[in-house]
Amino acid sequence: MIYLSQLLGNPVYDCDGEKVGQVNDLGIATGEIFPRITSLAITGPGKTPFMISWRKYVDTFNEQEVRLKVVSTDIRFSYLQPDEVLIARDLLDKQIVDTRGMSIVRVNDLKLSDTSSSQLRLLGAEVGVRGVLRRISPKLERVVLRICKSLGKVLPERIIAWNYMDLLDRDLSDVKLSVTHKTLDDMHPADIADIIERLDPRLRGRVFAQLDDEHAADAMAEIDDDKAAEIMGDLDETSASRMLSEMDPDDAAELVSELDYDKAEKLLNLMGIKEQKAIRQLLGYRENTAGRIMTSEFVELPENDRVCDAVGTLKGLDEDFETVHYVYLNNEDSQLSGIVSLNDLIVAEKTTRLSDIATKELITASPDDDQEDVAENISKYNLLAMPVVSEKGTLLGIVTVDDALDVLEEEHEEDLQIAGAPHSEGTEERPGHDFIMVLTHETWFFFWLIGIAALTMLYGTSMNIESVILSSLGLPIALLVAEDSVNYATNFFLEYDPDDEEAPSTAGFTFKGVVLGLLTAALSGSIAMGFFNALLSESDSGLQSASIAPVLLGTFGLAAGCIALSFLLSPIYLLVLRHRDKRNLETSGISLTIIAMIVTVVLYVAGFALFIASGLGI
């Protein structure tokens, strides 16, 4: 076995030992499962590039050199054929889809297998860290492997076989790959969406161009709205409009709402009248309501129809019709009067009237109902779909369970963000991940360091290390309580809806916060001062006690004041959360925590500035 990185740059000699140049690249014929190396690209004297046939001219090769069968004067140049690619140029460092592992990876090296003394075949791509180490230096790879082995760890190769690779970072129209993008068509739309979301933005549209309309529409419905809008903006208007027509009306309406007005209008005008009307009707409802997420594709029949009529209607539906769980019935006034499940249709006699097997006690929603309430009711009553009715009782659409799950997941993510959980789009670790995690969970520590630096500057030339340390002791307590005050506000916001009559009032929340702040400040100050009074009483130097005592008094006095103020500010945090929520703006709990800590550090340092100015803090 040999790797591309071990061949690149090696000298090339003719049969007489004369140097012809050095290895620049290898060409492969892509039509085979494990393609043969067909061409050798060489950089000759004066850095002149040329290409020769591998089979015709290469005699032997190893990690140090390549030997040719002929003398240099007998070499005849060749050219890259339409079914060939250069693996260093077209594969190395490129993104690929691992269609077996359903993920996006980057090619760090390429593994080759010698089937004879002069024949090479491409086995696959090395996508792990060993490929990176090997390209830096094979010796470095060996050293790292020995270190890992001594620590009882294994650093395995991560090889993706060629027949499970799909090259993305090249115009595929002129290249035949052993595995084409049709492999993506065999995947579930959610898996395709997951792959596309991890791609570089410039490659996403290229993947969609390789999918048929149906698979592209299904995958687009699974992609995050912001990224889907970016992809839609990169597609030509005809393709984008055709894709929208293939999507379910509710998914299409959600995507169109993310586009700018001119782009959206152009795409809608290119659609068929029926599809355009369905999307425009949904766009007429406010965001985050049942009307916005409902679909207009449902089966509705007169309540006097029979089971055979319903079965015939279902058989006549298009293949791409929204999944049917219920048949909805209407009365003479076109009002929703009942629902019949598919299970009831299957077991009933063909001549039975639908009204005789229908469920009459219905759980419905209004188009203006909050989408989260609708999703929670679907979950609460174990429904597969909930009908959305007008004030007159007519059926406008249905909210399906998959849309309800999307809403609950979205609300859960927002709640986690408000509560201060870091946002993550995947489980893979990224550079600096550990540092970001520490920064997120131990924010107070960094602000404490900032506070110490500010106090050091305040003391100036009169600074002594003892005074700085003592004056900063109360700051960690104040910072941690500032974080708790934000958590107090965010927990109240997440638990209680302001429109809920049974929810505690804002005045009650404020009063409770003030009491908590005062009690926490008093308790913290009492414990701290009691501890340090005991410490000072044991000091051998009265002068030392006299100089330390004012600093300690100022330290914990300021800490207690900041603690009380933090809880006094909690109603403001609550108002910010509610105001941004009404405007459908995302709010990060971490951001609020950072703001609270900035306020605490500023107040604490400002207080000590006054304290030092009075001459007590030195």
CSV table of C-alpha atoms in Angstrom, one decimal, residues 6 72 74 78 81 92 118 131 180 188 221 270 285-286 311 328 331 338 348 350 380 403 430 461 538 562 580 601:
chain,number,residue,atom,x,y,z
A,6,GLN,CA,4.4,9.6,-0.6
A,72,SER,CA,13.8,10.3,-22.1
A,74,ASP,CA,11.5,8.1,-26.5
A,78,SER,CA,-0.4,12.3,-23.6
A,81,GLN,CA,-9.1,12.1,-21.5
A,92,LEU,CA,-7.0,16.3,-2.6
A,118,SER,CA,3.9,-1.2,-12.0
A,131,GLY,CA,-3.6,11.9,6.4
A,180,THR,CA,-22.9,9.7,-9.0
A,188,HIS,CA,-33.8,9.9,3.1
A,221,ALA,CA,-38.3,21.1,3.3
A,270,LEU,CA,-43.8,31.4,-12.4
A,285,TYR,CA,-51.8,34.5,8.1
A,286,ARG,CA,-49.5,36.0,10.8
A,311,VAL,CA,-62.0,4.8,-0.6
A,328,TYR,CA,-62.9,15.1,7.2
A,331,ASN,CA,-72.6,19.1,6.7
A,338,GLY,CA,-66.7,14.9,12.0
A,348,ALA,CA,-66.2,-0.6,8.0
A,350,LYS,CA,-68.5,-0.4,2.0
A,380,LYS,CA,-51.4,16.1,24.4
A,403,ASP,CA,-45.1,20.2,11.5
A,430,ARG,CA,-14.4,22.1,16.4
A,461,THR,CA,1.5,53.5,42.1
A,538,GLU,CA,-6.2,36.1,65.4
A,562,CYS,CA,-24.2,44.6,43.7
A,580,ARG,CA,-38.2,40.6,21.9
A,601,VAL,CA,-18.1,44.8,37.3
